[in-house]
Coordinates of C-alpha atoms and ligand atoms in Angstrom, one line a residue:
M135 CA -3.6 -30.9 1.7
T136 CA -5.6 -30.7 -1.6
E137 CA -3.5 -30.6 -4.7
T138 CA -3.1 -27.3 -6.4
N139 CA -4.1 -26.8 -10.0
E140 CA -6.5 -29.7 -9.8
T141 CA -9.9 -28.2 -10.3
V142 CA -11.9 -28.6 -7.1
S143 CA -15.5 -29.3 -7.9
N144 CA -18.3 -27.3 -6.2
F145 CA -21.9 -26.6 -6.6
V146 CA -21.3 -23.4 -8.5
R147 CA -19.3 -25.3 -11.1
N148 CA -22.1 -27.8 -11.5
I149 CA -24.5 -25.0 -12.3
I150 CA -22.1 -23.4 -14.7
E151 CA -21.5 -26.7 -16.5
E152 CA -25.2 -27.3 -16.9
D153 CA -25.6 -23.8 -18.3
I154 CA -22.8 -24.4 -20.8
A155 CA -24.3 -27.7 -21.8
S156 CA -27.8 -26.1 -22.3
S157 CA -26.3 -23.0 -24.0
K158 CA -28.1 -20.9 -21.5
F159 CA -25.9 -17.8 -22.1
G160 CA -24.7 -19.0 -25.5
G161 CA -22.1 -21.0 -23.6
R162 CA -20.6 -17.8 -22.1
V163 CA -19.2 -17.4 -18.6
H164 CA -18.8 -13.9 -17.4
T165 CA -18.3 -13.1 -13.7
R166 CA -17.4 -10.1 -11.6
F167 CA -16.2 -9.0 -8.2
P168 CA -18.3 -6.0 -7.0
P169 CA -16.7 -4.4 -3.9
E170 CA -18.1 -1.3 -2.3
P171 CA -15.2 1.1 -1.8
N172 CA -16.0 1.8 1.8
G173 CA -13.0 0.0 3.4
Y174 CA -10.2 -2.4 2.6
L175 CA -10.6 -5.9 1.3
H176 CA -10.4 -8.8 3.8
I177 CA -9.7 -12.5 3.5
G178 CA -13.5 -13.1 3.0
H179 CA -13.3 -11.0 -0.1
S180 CA -10.4 -13.0 -1.4
K181 CA -12.7 -16.0 -1.4
A182 CA -15.2 -14.2 -3.7
I183 CA -12.4 -12.8 -5.9
L184 CA -10.6 -16.1 -6.4
L185 CA -13.9 -17.9 -7.0
N186 CA -15.1 -15.4 -9.6
D187 CA -11.7 -15.0 -11.3
G188 CA -11.1 -18.8 -11.2
L189 CA -14.4 -19.7 -12.8
A190 CA -13.8 -17.2 -15.6
E191 CA -10.4 -18.6 -16.2
D192 CA -11.4 -22.3 -16.0
Y193 CA -14.3 -21.9 -18.5
G194 CA -12.6 -19.6 -20.9
G195 CA -14.7 -16.6 -19.8
K196 CA -14.3 -13.1 -18.5
F197 CA -14.0 -11.5 -15.1
N198 CA -14.8 -7.8 -14.4
L199 CA -13.8 -5.7 -11.4
R200 CA -16.7 -3.3 -10.6
F201 CA -17.0 -0.9 -7.8
D202 CA -20.4 -0.6 -6.3
D203 CA -20.0 3.0 -5.5
T204 CA -23.5 4.1 -4.8
N205 CA -23.1 5.5 -1.3
P206 CA -20.9 8.6 -1.4
T207 CA -21.2 9.2 2.4
K208 CA -18.9 6.2 3.1
E209 CA -16.8 5.8 0.0
E210 CA -13.4 7.2 -0.8
Q211 CA -10.9 7.3 -3.6
A212 CA -8.3 5.9 -1.2
Y213 CA -10.3 2.8 -0.8
I214 CA -10.7 2.4 -4.5
D215 CA -7.0 2.6 -5.0
A216 CA -6.3 0.1 -2.2
I217 CA -8.8 -2.4 -3.5
I218 CA -7.3 -2.3 -7.0
E219 CA -3.9 -2.9 -5.5
D220 CA -5.1 -5.8 -3.5
V221 CA -7.1 -7.5 -6.3
R222 CA -4.0 -7.2 -8.5
W223 CA -1.8 -8.6 -5.7
L224 CA -4.0 -11.7 -5.4
G225 CA -3.5 -12.2 -9.1
A226 CA -7.0 -11.8 -10.4
D227 CA -7.1 -10.4 -13.9
W228 CA -9.9 -8.0 -15.1
E229 CA -7.9 -7.1 -18.2
D230 CA -9.4 -3.8 -19.4
R231 CA -12.7 -4.3 -17.6
L232 CA -12.6 -2.0 -14.6
F233 CA -16.0 -0.5 -14.1
Y234 CA -18.0 1.6 -11.6
A235 CA -21.7 1.5 -10.9
S236 CA -21.4 5.3 -11.1
D237 CA -20.7 4.9 -14.8
Y238 CA -24.3 3.7 -15.0
F239 CA -26.0 6.5 -13.1
E240 CA -27.5 8.1 -16.2
Q241 CA -28.8 4.8 -17.5
L242 CA -30.2 3.9 -14.1
Y243 CA -32.0 7.2 -14.0
E244 CA -33.5 6.6 -17.4
W245 CA -34.7 3.2 -16.3
A246 CA -36.2 4.7 -13.2
V247 CA -38.1 7.1 -15.4
Q248 CA -39.3 4.2 -17.5
L249 CA -40.7 2.5 -14.5
I250 CA -42.4 5.7 -13.3
K251 CA -44.1 6.1 -16.7
E252 CA -45.3 2.5 -16.5
G253 CA -46.8 3.1 -13.1
K254 CA -44.2 0.9 -11.4
A255 CA -42.4 3.5 -9.3
Y256 CA -43.5 6.5 -7.3
V257 CA -42.1 9.4 -5.3
D258 CA -42.8 9.0 -1.6
D259 CA -42.8 11.9 0.9
L260 CA -42.8 9.7 4.0
S261 CA -39.8 10.1 6.2
A262 CA -37.3 7.2 6.6
E263 CA -38.9 6.4 10.0
E264 CA -42.4 6.4 8.6
I265 CA -41.4 4.1 5.8
R266 CA -40.0 1.7 8.3
E267 CA -43.2 1.8 10.3
Y268 CA -45.4 1.2 7.2
R269 CA -43.2 -1.6 6.1
G270 CA -44.7 -4.1 8.6
T271 CA -42.8 -7.1 10.0
L272 CA -42.0 -10.7 9.1
T273 CA -45.4 -11.6 10.6
E274 CA -47.5 -8.5 9.6
P275 CA -48.0 -7.1 6.2
G276 CA -47.1 -3.6 5.4
R277 CA -49.4 -0.6 4.6
N278 CA -49.5 1.4 1.5
S279 CA -48.0 4.9 1.6
P280 CA -50.6 7.7 1.2
Y281 CA -48.4 8.9 -1.7
R282 CA -48.4 5.5 -3.5
D283 CA -51.1 6.4 -6.0
R284 CA -49.7 9.7 -7.2
P285 CA -50.4 10.3 -10.9
V286 CA -47.5 9.5 -13.2
A287 CA -47.1 13.1 -14.3
E288 CA -46.6 14.2 -10.7
N289 CA -44.1 11.5 -10.1
L290 CA -42.1 12.4 -13.2
D291 CA -42.1 16.0 -12.2
L292 CA -41.1 15.4 -8.6
F293 CA -38.4 12.9 -9.6
E294 CA -36.8 15.4 -12.0
R295 CA -36.9 18.0 -9.3
M296 CA -35.3 15.6 -6.9
R297 CA -32.5 15.3 -9.4
D298 CA -32.3 19.0 -9.9
G299 CA -31.5 19.5 -6.2
E300 CA -34.8 21.2 -5.2
F301 CA -35.3 19.1 -2.1
P302 CA -33.3 18.5 1.1
D303 CA -31.8 15.2 2.1
G304 CA -34.3 12.7 3.4
S305 CA -37.4 14.6 2.3
R306 CA -38.4 12.3 -0.5
V307 CA -37.5 9.0 -2.1
L308 CA -38.3 7.1 -5.2
R309 CA -39.8 3.6 -4.5
A310 CA -40.7 0.7 -6.7
K311 CA -44.4 -0.1 -6.6
I312 CA -44.6 -3.8 -6.0
D313 CA -46.5 -5.3 -3.1
M314 CA -46.7 -4.0 0.5
S315 CA -48.1 -7.3 1.7
S316 CA -45.5 -9.6 0.1
S317 CA -44.1 -12.2 2.4
N318 CA -40.7 -11.1 1.2
I319 CA -40.0 -7.8 2.8
N320 CA -37.6 -6.8 0.1
L321 CA -40.6 -6.6 -2.3
R322 CA -42.6 -4.2 -0.1
D323 CA -42.0 -1.2 -2.3
P324 CA -38.3 -0.9 -1.9
V325 CA -36.5 2.4 -2.1
M326 CA -34.7 3.0 -5.4
Y327 CA -33.3 6.5 -4.9
R328 CA -32.6 8.8 -2.0
I329 CA -31.6 12.4 -1.9
L330 CA -28.0 13.0 -0.7
H331 CA -26.3 16.3 -1.3
E332 CA -22.9 14.7 -1.1
E333 CA -19.7 14.9 -3.2
H334 CA -19.1 11.5 -4.9
P335 CA -15.4 10.4 -5.4
R336 CA -16.1 10.0 -9.2
T337 CA -19.1 12.0 -10.2
G338 CA -18.4 15.0 -7.9
D339 CA -21.5 17.1 -7.4
R340 CA -23.2 16.0 -10.6
W341 CA -25.8 14.0 -8.7
C342 CA -27.7 14.7 -5.5
I343 CA -29.9 11.6 -5.8
Y344 CA -28.2 8.2 -5.5
P345 CA -29.4 4.8 -6.4
M346 CA -29.8 2.2 -3.6
Y347 CA -27.6 -0.8 -3.9
D348 CA -30.6 -3.1 -4.7
W349 CA -31.6 -0.9 -7.6
A350 CA -28.0 -0.5 -9.0
H351 CA -26.6 -3.9 -8.5
G352 CA -28.7 -6.2 -10.8
Q353 CA -28.8 -3.6 -13.5
S354 CA -25.1 -3.1 -13.4
D355 CA -24.6 -6.9 -13.8
S356 CA -27.1 -6.8 -16.7
I357 CA -25.3 -3.9 -18.5
E358 CA -22.0 -5.8 -18.3
G359 CA -23.5 -9.0 -19.6
I360 CA -22.6 -10.9 -16.5
T361 CA -23.8 -14.5 -16.7
H362 CA -23.3 -15.8 -13.2
S363 CA -23.7 -13.2 -10.6
L364 CA -22.2 -14.7 -7.4
C365 CA -22.9 -13.3 -4.0
T366 CA -23.1 -14.3 -0.4
L367 CA -26.2 -16.0 1.1
E368 CA -27.7 -12.9 2.7
F369 CA -28.7 -11.8 -0.7
E370 CA -30.8 -14.8 -1.4
D371 CA -34.0 -12.9 -0.3
H372 CA -33.0 -10.0 -2.6
R373 CA -32.9 -12.2 -5.7
P374 CA -36.7 -11.9 -6.4
L375 CA -36.3 -8.1 -6.3
Y376 CA -33.4 -8.2 -8.7
D377 CA -35.4 -10.5 -11.0
W378 CA -38.4 -8.2 -10.8
F379 CA -36.4 -5.2 -11.8
V380 CA -34.8 -6.7 -14.9
E381 CA -38.0 -8.4 -15.9
Q382 CA -40.0 -5.1 -15.7
L383 CA -37.3 -3.3 -17.6
G384 CA -37.1 -6.1 -20.2
I385 CA -33.4 -6.2 -20.2
Y386 CA -30.8 -9.0 -20.2
H387 CA -31.1 -11.2 -17.1
P388 CA -28.0 -12.6 -15.3
Q389 CA -28.3 -15.6 -13.0
Q390 CA -27.6 -14.9 -9.3
I391 CA -26.1 -17.7 -7.3
E392 CA -25.5 -17.4 -3.6
F393 CA -22.7 -19.1 -1.6
A394 CA -21.7 -19.1 2.0
R395 CA -19.5 -16.3 3.4
L396 CA -16.1 -17.2 4.8
K397 CA -16.0 -17.0 8.5
L398 CA -12.7 -17.5 10.3
S399 CA -12.2 -18.3 14.0
Y400 CA -10.7 -15.6 16.2
T401 CA -11.3 -13.1 13.4
L402 CA -13.8 -10.4 12.6
M403 CA -14.3 -9.4 9.0
S404 CA -17.1 -6.9 8.7
K405 CA -15.8 -3.7 7.3
R406 CA -17.9 -1.8 9.8
V407 CA -16.1 -3.5 12.6
L408 CA -12.7 -3.2 11.0
R409 CA -13.2 0.5 10.4
K410 CA -14.1 0.9 14.1
L411 CA -10.8 -0.9 15.1
V412 CA -8.9 1.6 13.0
E413 CA -10.9 4.7 14.1
D414 CA -10.6 3.8 17.8
G415 CA -6.9 3.3 17.5
I416 CA -7.1 -0.4 18.7
V417 CA -5.0 -1.2 15.7
D418 CA -2.5 1.0 13.8
G419 CA -4.4 1.4 10.5
W420 CA -6.1 -0.9 8.0
D421 CA -2.8 -2.6 7.2
D422 CA -1.8 -3.3 10.9
P423 CA -0.5 -6.9 10.5
R424 CA -3.1 -8.1 13.0
M425 CA -5.9 -7.2 10.8
P426 CA -7.6 -9.7 8.4
T427 CA -7.2 -7.4 5.5
L428 CA -5.2 -8.3 2.4
A429 CA -3.1 -5.2 2.9
A430 CA -2.3 -6.4 6.4
Y431 CA -1.6 -9.9 5.3
R432 CA 0.8 -8.6 2.6
R433 CA 2.6 -6.5 5.1
R434 CA 2.8 -9.5 7.5
G435 CA 4.3 -11.7 4.8
Y436 CA 1.4 -13.9 3.7
T437 CA 1.7 -14.7 0.0
P438 CA -1.0 -14.7 -2.7
R439 CA 0.0 -18.3 -3.5
A440 CA -0.8 -19.4 0.0
I441 CA -4.1 -17.5 0.1
R442 CA -5.1 -19.2 -3.2
Q443 CA -4.1 -22.6 -1.7
F444 CA -6.2 -21.8 1.4
S445 CA -9.1 -20.8 -0.8
E446 CA -9.0 -24.2 -2.5
M447 CA -8.8 -26.0 0.8
I448 CA -12.0 -24.4 2.1
G449 CA -14.0 -24.8 -1.1
V450 CA -17.4 -23.2 -1.8
S451 CA -20.7 -24.3 -0.3
K452 CA -24.2 -23.3 0.5
A453 CA -23.8 -23.8 4.2
N454 CA -22.4 -21.2 6.6
S455 CA -19.6 -22.5 8.8
M456 CA -16.6 -21.3 10.7
V457 CA -13.1 -22.1 9.3
D458 CA -10.3 -22.6 11.8
V459 CA -7.8 -19.8 11.4
A460 CA -5.1 -22.6 12.0
M461 CA -6.0 -23.8 8.5
L462 CA -5.0 -20.5 6.9
E463 CA -1.8 -20.5 8.9
H464 CA -1.1 -24.0 7.8
A465 CA -1.4 -22.9 4.1
I466 CA 1.0 -20.0 4.8
R467 CA 3.5 -22.2 6.6
D468 CA 3.4 -24.8 3.9
D469 CA 4.1 -22.2 1.2
L470 CA 6.9 -20.5 3.2
N471 CA 8.5 -23.8 4.2
E472 CA 9.0 -24.4 0.5
H473 CA 10.1 -21.0 -0.6
A474 CA 11.7 -19.1 2.3
P475 CA 15.5 -19.3 2.7
R476 CA 16.7 -20.1 6.2
A477 CA 18.6 -17.7 8.4
F478 CA 19.8 -17.3 12.0
A479 CA 18.3 -14.8 14.2
V480 CA 18.6 -14.7 18.0
L481 CA 15.4 -13.0 19.2
D482 CA 16.3 -12.8 22.9
P483 CA 20.1 -12.8 23.0
L484 CA 22.3 -14.3 25.7
K485 CA 26.1 -13.8 25.3
V486 CA 28.4 -16.8 25.1
V487 CA 32.2 -16.4 25.3
I488 CA 34.2 -19.3 24.0
D489 CA 37.3 -19.2 26.3
N490 CA 39.4 -21.5 24.2
Y491 CA 38.9 -19.6 20.9
P492 CA 41.4 -16.8 19.9
E493 CA 40.1 -13.3 20.3
D494 CA 40.7 -12.0 16.7
K495 CA 40.0 -15.2 14.8
V496 CA 37.0 -15.3 12.4
E497 CA 36.0 -18.6 10.7
W498 CA 33.4 -18.7 7.9
F499 CA 31.0 -21.6 7.8
E500 CA 29.2 -22.4 4.6
L501 CA 25.5 -23.3 5.4
P502 CA 22.7 -24.3 3.1
N503 CA 20.0 -21.7 2.6
H504 CA 17.4 -24.5 2.4
P505 CA 17.8 -28.0 3.8
G506 CA 15.6 -29.5 1.0
D507 CA 16.4 -27.4 -1.9
E508 CA 20.1 -27.2 -3.1
S509 CA 19.2 -24.7 -5.8
M510 CA 18.7 -22.1 -3.1
G511 CA 22.5 -22.1 -2.6
T512 CA 24.5 -21.5 0.5
R513 CA 25.8 -18.6 2.6
A514 CA 28.8 -18.0 4.8
L515 CA 28.4 -17.3 8.5
P516 CA 31.2 -15.8 10.6
F517 CA 32.1 -17.6 13.8
T518 CA 34.0 -15.7 16.5
R519 CA 34.9 -16.0 20.2
E520 CA 31.8 -14.1 21.3
L521 CA 28.4 -15.3 20.2
Y522 CA 24.8 -14.9 20.9
I523 CA 22.4 -17.7 21.6
E524 CA 18.7 -17.7 22.5
R525 CA 18.2 -17.0 26.2
E526 CA 15.7 -19.9 26.4
D527 CA 18.3 -22.3 25.0
F528 CA 20.1 -22.2 28.4
M529 CA 18.9 -23.5 31.8
E530 CA 21.1 -23.4 34.8
D531 CA 19.1 -26.1 36.6
P532 CA 17.8 -28.1 33.7
L533 CA 14.6 -30.0 33.8
R534 CA 14.6 -33.7 32.9
N535 CA 14.7 -34.1 29.1
Y536 CA 16.2 -30.6 28.6
Y537 CA 18.8 -31.2 25.9
R538 CA 19.8 -27.6 25.3
L539 CA 22.7 -25.8 27.0
S540 CA 23.2 -26.2 30.8
P541 CA 26.3 -26.4 33.0
G542 CA 28.4 -29.3 31.9
Q543 CA 26.0 -30.4 29.1
E544 CA 27.4 -30.4 25.5
V545 CA 25.4 -29.0 22.6
R546 CA 26.0 -28.4 18.9
L547 CA 26.1 -24.9 17.5
Y548 CA 24.5 -25.6 14.1
G549 CA 27.1 -26.1 11.4
A550 CA 30.0 -24.9 13.6
Y551 CA 31.2 -26.6 16.8
Y552 CA 30.2 -28.6 19.9
I553 CA 30.4 -26.5 23.0
T554 CA 30.2 -27.2 26.7
C555 CA 29.2 -24.6 29.4
D556 CA 31.8 -24.1 32.1
E557 CA 30.8 -21.0 33.9
V558 CA 27.7 -18.9 34.5
V559 CA 28.3 -15.1 35.0
K560 CA 25.6 -13.1 36.9
D561 CA 25.3 -9.5 38.0
E562 CA 24.9 -8.6 41.7
D563 CA 21.1 -9.0 41.4
G564 CA 21.5 -12.6 40.3
N565 CA 20.6 -11.9 36.6
L566 CA 22.3 -13.9 34.0
V567 CA 24.9 -11.8 32.1
E568 CA 26.9 -14.3 30.0
L569 CA 28.1 -17.8 29.7
H570 CA 31.7 -19.1 29.4
C571 CA 32.0 -22.1 27.3
R572 CA 34.7 -24.3 25.7
L573 CA 34.5 -25.8 22.2
D574 CA 35.9 -29.1 21.0
P575 CA 38.2 -28.2 18.0
E576 CA 37.6 -31.8 16.7
S577 CA 33.9 -31.0 16.2
R578 CA 34.5 -28.4 13.5
G579 CA 31.6 -28.4 11.0
G580 CA 29.2 -29.9 13.5
S581 CA 30.4 -33.5 14.0
T582 CA 33.3 -35.3 15.7
P583 CA 35.6 -38.1 14.6
D584 CA 34.4 -40.3 17.5
G585 CA 30.8 -39.9 16.3
R586 CA 29.8 -38.7 19.7
R587 CA 26.2 -37.6 19.8
V588 CA 24.7 -34.5 21.3
K589 CA 21.0 -34.0 21.5
G590 CA 20.7 -30.3 21.3
T591 CA 21.4 -28.1 18.3
L592 CA 21.3 -24.3 18.7
H593 CA 21.3 -21.4 16.3
W594 CA 23.9 -18.7 17.0
V595 CA 25.2 -15.4 15.7
S596 CA 28.7 -13.9 16.0
A597 CA 28.4 -10.9 18.3
A598 CA 30.9 -8.9 16.3
H599 CA 29.0 -9.3 13.1
A600 CA 25.4 -9.4 14.4
H601 CA 22.9 -6.9 13.0
E602 CA 20.5 -5.6 15.6
A603 CA 16.8 -5.3 14.7
E604 CA 13.3 -4.9 16.1
V605 CA 11.1 -8.0 15.8
R606 CA 7.3 -7.9 16.1
L607 CA 5.5 -11.1 17.1
Y608 CA 1.8 -11.3 16.3
D609 CA -1.0 -13.3 17.7
T610 CA -4.8 -13.2 17.0
L611 CA -6.5 -9.9 17.8
F612 CA -9.2 -11.6 19.8
V613 CA -9.0 -14.3 22.5
V614 CA -12.4 -15.9 21.7
E615 CA -13.1 -18.2 18.9
D616 CA -16.2 -16.4 17.7
P617 CA -15.6 -12.7 18.4
G618 CA -18.8 -11.9 16.4
A619 CA -20.8 -13.2 19.2
S620 CA -19.5 -10.7 21.7
D621 CA -21.1 -7.3 22.5
D622 CA -18.0 -5.5 23.6
L623 CA -14.9 -5.9 21.5
R624 CA -12.6 -4.4 24.1
E625 CA -13.4 -7.2 26.5
I626 CA -12.2 -9.9 24.1
L627 CA -9.0 -8.2 22.8
N628 CA -5.9 -10.2 23.1
P629 CA -3.4 -8.2 25.2
E630 CA -0.6 -10.2 23.6
S631 CA -1.6 -9.7 20.0
L632 CA 1.6 -7.7 19.5
V633 CA 4.8 -8.3 21.3
V634 CA 7.8 -6.1 20.3
L635 CA 11.3 -7.5 20.8
N636 CA 14.0 -4.9 20.8
G637 CA 17.6 -5.9 20.3
A638 CA 17.2 -9.1 18.3
M639 CA 20.5 -10.2 16.8
L640 CA 20.5 -11.2 13.2
E641 CA 23.1 -13.0 11.0
P642 CA 24.8 -10.2 9.0
G643 CA 23.3 -11.0 5.6
L644 CA 19.9 -10.2 6.9
A645 CA 20.9 -6.5 7.0
E646 CA 20.2 -6.6 3.3
A647 CA 16.8 -8.3 3.6
E648 CA 14.2 -6.7 1.4
V649 CA 10.5 -6.1 1.8
G650 CA 8.5 -8.9 0.3
N651 CA 11.2 -11.6 0.7
P652 CA 10.3 -14.0 3.5
Y653 CA 12.9 -15.9 5.7
Q654 CA 12.6 -18.8 8.0
F655 CA 14.5 -17.7 11.2
M656 CA 15.5 -21.2 12.2
R657 CA 13.6 -22.6 15.2
Q658 CA 11.6 -19.4 15.4
G659 CA 9.2 -19.1 12.5
Y660 CA 8.8 -17.1 9.2
F661 CA 9.6 -13.4 9.1
V662 CA 9.6 -10.6 6.7
V663 CA 10.8 -7.0 6.7
D664 CA 8.1 -4.6 7.7
S665 CA 7.2 -2.5 4.6
K666 CA 6.1 0.6 6.6
D667 CA 8.4 1.0 9.6
S668 CA 11.7 -0.6 8.6
T669 CA 14.6 1.6 7.7
P670 CA 18.2 0.7 6.7
E671 CA 19.3 2.1 10.1
R672 CA 16.7 0.3 12.1
L673 CA 15.4 -2.9 10.6
V674 CA 12.0 -4.1 11.6
F675 CA 10.9 -7.6 11.0
N676 CA 7.4 -9.0 11.3
R677 CA 6.7 -12.6 12.3
T678 CA 4.5 -13.9 9.5
V679 CA 3.7 -17.1 11.4
S680 CA 5.3 -19.4 13.9
L681 CA 6.6 -22.9 13.1
R682 CA 4.1 -24.7 15.3
D683 CA 1.4 -26.1 13.1
T684 CA -1.8 -26.8 15.1
W685 CA -3.9 -27.4 12.0
A686 CA -1.6 -30.3 10.8
K687 CA -2.1 -31.9 14.1
V688 CA -5.9 -31.6 13.9
R689 CA -5.9 -33.0 10.4
N690 CA -3.6 -35.9 11.1
K691 CA -5.9 -37.1 13.9
Q692 CA -8.8 -37.3 11.5
Ligands
ATP996 P1 -18.5 -6.7 4.8 O1 -19.8 -7.3 5.3 O2 -17.3 -7.4 5.3 O3 -18.5 -5.2 5.0 P2 -19.5 -6.5 2.2 O4 -20.3 -7.7 1.7 O5 -20.3 -5.4 2.6 O6 -18.5 -7.0 3.3 P3 -18.7 -5.7 -0.3 O7 -17.6 -4.7 -0.7 O8 -20.1 -5.4 -0.7 O9 -18.5 -6.0 1.2 O10 -18.3 -7.2 -0.9 C1 -18.0 -7.4 -2.2 C2 -18.2 -8.9 -2.5 O11 -17.4 -9.7 -1.6 C3 -19.6 -9.3 -2.3 O12 -20.0 -10.0 -3.5 C4 -19.7 -10.1 -1.1 O13 -20.7 -11.1 -1.2 C5 -18.3 -10.7 -1.0 N1 -17.9 -11.0 0.3 C6 -17.8 -10.1 1.4 N2 -17.5 -10.7 2.5 C7 -17.3 -12.0 2.2 C8 -16.9 -13.2 3.0 N3 -16.7 -13.1 4.3 N4 -16.8 -14.4 2.3 C9 -17.0 -14.4 1.0 N5 -17.4 -13.4 0.2 C10 -17.5 -12.2 0.8
MG997 MG1 -21.9 -4.8 0.9

């Protein structure tokens, strides 16, 4: 694993260092993260957030959070609030620089008027469909709109009346007058404004024309004095347009740099798809722990520290590639292994009665909270005649090399006693009901004077003290590595993406577990209290990640 805190080099850093050396922006570094508030942030966004925030921090610069809120049909205040919470949770710091593209609507309008006056923008009466037809294709040039050569005065008048609300949605647009035969389709007279009689979460009904993203984005960067405007590769072809706008307006010119999007195996990230999963009820909201959103990850028990570590592991490049989701889980596991205290939880309980142990006796065994970190202290666990062990830790007819409990085979109950199984009790249908065992009093604390070895060590919980809980186990939402390549999401859904276990038995201290504090349930994985559904009466735990680390195996083979 790469070392934390050591600055990992990447091509963006190289560009920034050259710019600092040549004093391109007076040595300044000013980045931003520009989300559109039309959904929740996902793990792909965290790559962009941590990259931008990290660069600002490393080069003594500034980082802005700016909402690209130019499309009121899809945007909501609830998304704005959720995004702010998530960016803060990740630990990126915009200080007092929280901005909105909608703060610039008036300025953008004035700049549009400036371009109209200079003959560089015009009002077009073609319909959206006609505009598409006239645009041409990658191999064919476009055609000029019949309205392209309207006199400036007419354009100014119509644009003002568009703003005043005289025209219905879709009846007119404002377009930049660039070049309908450009080999770059983005330069074929792109639309700058459309009419939308829609309530905006921030500007209310003040506007009924809204700037297109391409018209708002570069100018917003310019207004904020952004030096390095980082975005994903699909905007590479838009860069000439952004450059054209700031050059025509004669305003400050940020440098756009494109990098590859994060793509994760078994995961879909497009907000459009995530919204569909929510709306179709395939998941239980944006923060369903199976979603790749930051809100879902938080609820599932992922930590910002681990997401940062993952972000450093994957680095930043110009080439699109798919990252193995096992690598993200590896980072989570690594972090929790270090920070999560251990606890006993029996997820699928089987009752064990210790026949040679008195009925009312309770012994307390002091166990370490973390095997490698004494500073995490110890806890006392009660031991009694009736216990629970994991159902899968017993086999009546053991396979070869099965070292857990079976008739006549001795095992260690972690930190307590050695036990041997004498009798298997079943109901009339042949189902296992309980085991009767006997302990060796000499083995108290988990070892014997004769140094006798046992191969199996099991976790256990005192039945009288156990706290019952619901435990939710998660797996990937999709069964194929590249779900983006599939036409029908329903066909590739993983039927076992959520398995609910009722009646798990927890060591008593876990009754006080709090949201946000992870535990390692020994031999089972990492778990956290569910922030939404857990109540003091009915605890609900989410499995953050299992113990099995497939990524470490892949890496060790390399
Ligand atoms: P999506 O396609 O998932 O809906 P988006 O790009 O439309 O995402 P925005 O809110 O516009 O979402 O994204 C804000 C910023 O996050 C943009 O600068 C975008 O480039 C970046 N970003 C989005 N998805 C990823 C990703 N998978 N990897 C890296 N950066 C991303
Ligand atoms: Mg977008």
